[in-house]
Coordinates of C-alpha atoms in Angstrom, one line a residue:
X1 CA -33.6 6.1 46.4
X2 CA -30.6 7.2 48.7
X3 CA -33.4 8.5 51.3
X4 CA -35.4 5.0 51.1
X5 CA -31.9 3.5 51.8
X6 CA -30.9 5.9 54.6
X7 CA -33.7 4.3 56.1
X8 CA -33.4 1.3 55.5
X9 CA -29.5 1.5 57.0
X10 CA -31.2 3.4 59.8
X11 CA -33.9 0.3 61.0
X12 CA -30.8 -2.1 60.3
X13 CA -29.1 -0.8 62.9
X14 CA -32.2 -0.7 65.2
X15 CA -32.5 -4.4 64.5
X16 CA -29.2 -5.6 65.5
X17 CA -29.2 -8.7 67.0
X18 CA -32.4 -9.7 64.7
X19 CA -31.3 -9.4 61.8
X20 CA -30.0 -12.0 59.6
X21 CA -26.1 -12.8 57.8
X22 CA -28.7 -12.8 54.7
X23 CA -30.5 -9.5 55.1
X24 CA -26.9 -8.2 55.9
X25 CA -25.8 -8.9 53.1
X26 CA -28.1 -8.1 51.3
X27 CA -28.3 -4.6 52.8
X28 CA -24.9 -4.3 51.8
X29 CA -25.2 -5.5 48.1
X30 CA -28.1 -2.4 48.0
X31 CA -25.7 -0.3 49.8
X32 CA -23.0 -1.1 46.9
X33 CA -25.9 -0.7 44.1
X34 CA -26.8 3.0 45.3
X35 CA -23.1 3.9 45.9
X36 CA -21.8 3.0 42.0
X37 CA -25.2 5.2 41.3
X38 CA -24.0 8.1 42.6
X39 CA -20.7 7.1 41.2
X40 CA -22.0 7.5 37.8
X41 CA -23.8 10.7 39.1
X42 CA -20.4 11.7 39.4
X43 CA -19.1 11.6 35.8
X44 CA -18.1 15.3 35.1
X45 CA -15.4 14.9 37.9
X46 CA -12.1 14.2 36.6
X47 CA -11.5 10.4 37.7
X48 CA -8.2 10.9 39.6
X49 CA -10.6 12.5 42.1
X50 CA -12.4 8.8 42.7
X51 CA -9.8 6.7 43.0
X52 CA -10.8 6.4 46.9
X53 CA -14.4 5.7 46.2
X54 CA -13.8 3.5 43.2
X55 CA -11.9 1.4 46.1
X56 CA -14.3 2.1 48.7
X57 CA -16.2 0.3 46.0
X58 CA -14.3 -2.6 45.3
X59 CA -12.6 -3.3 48.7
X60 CA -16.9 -3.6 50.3
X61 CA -17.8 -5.9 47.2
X62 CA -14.5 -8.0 48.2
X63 CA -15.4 -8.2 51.9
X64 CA -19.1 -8.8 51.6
X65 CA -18.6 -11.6 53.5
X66 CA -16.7 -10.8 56.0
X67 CA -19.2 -7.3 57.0
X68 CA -21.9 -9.6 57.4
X69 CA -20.4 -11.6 59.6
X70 CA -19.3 -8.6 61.7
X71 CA -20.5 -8.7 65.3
X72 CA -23.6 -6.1 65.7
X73 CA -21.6 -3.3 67.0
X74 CA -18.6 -3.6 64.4
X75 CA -21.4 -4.0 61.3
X76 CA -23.5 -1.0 62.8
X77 CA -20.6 1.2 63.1
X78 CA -19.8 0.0 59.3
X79 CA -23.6 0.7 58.3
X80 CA -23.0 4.2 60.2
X81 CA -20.0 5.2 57.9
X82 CA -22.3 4.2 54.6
X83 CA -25.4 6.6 56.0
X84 CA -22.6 9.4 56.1
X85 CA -21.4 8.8 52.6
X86 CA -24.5 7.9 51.3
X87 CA -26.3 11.5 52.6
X88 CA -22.9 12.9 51.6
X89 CA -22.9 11.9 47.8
X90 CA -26.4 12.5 48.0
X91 CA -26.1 16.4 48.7
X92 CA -23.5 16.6 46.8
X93 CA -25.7 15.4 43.8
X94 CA -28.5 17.3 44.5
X95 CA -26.2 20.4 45.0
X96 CA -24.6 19.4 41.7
X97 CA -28.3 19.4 39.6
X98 CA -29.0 22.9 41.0
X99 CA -26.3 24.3 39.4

């Protein structure tokens, strides 16, 4: 799923202009979805250790709003720090199941 979303960030960004507050948004409400998933992936680390992404978490869903109604090159650079932690927890799950 994290691959398909990657993606999906990826063609976003390509878009810029052309795509809509709405898909924005809604690209962001998927980006939240996937990132409390790998959250939960993450429940043999002790949870002092996610205080930052539990409000990574929180402080996006708060600001939905506001991201998509970033101009294209503030929201792209936002999309661009989500494809890093997004590949990121992603390795690090798949890392984590080989073990």
């Amino acid at each position: 799923m994290t691959a398909v979303l990657i993606t999906e960030i990826q063609q976003a960004q390509l878009k810029g202009l052309f795509l809509s507050r709405a898909d924005r948004g809604a690209l962001i409400v998927r980006i939240l979805i996937e990132l409390k998933t790998q959250r939960a992936l993450l429940r043999n680390v002790p949870a002092d250790r996610l205080v930052l992404m539990d409000r990574l978490i929180a402080r996006a869903s708060s600001m939905m709003p506001e991201i998509a109604n970033m101009q294209v090159a503030e929201f792209n650079r936002v999309l661009s720090e989500f494809e890093k932690l997004l590949a990121t927890l992603d390795d690090i799950s798949h890392t984590a199941t080989r073990h």
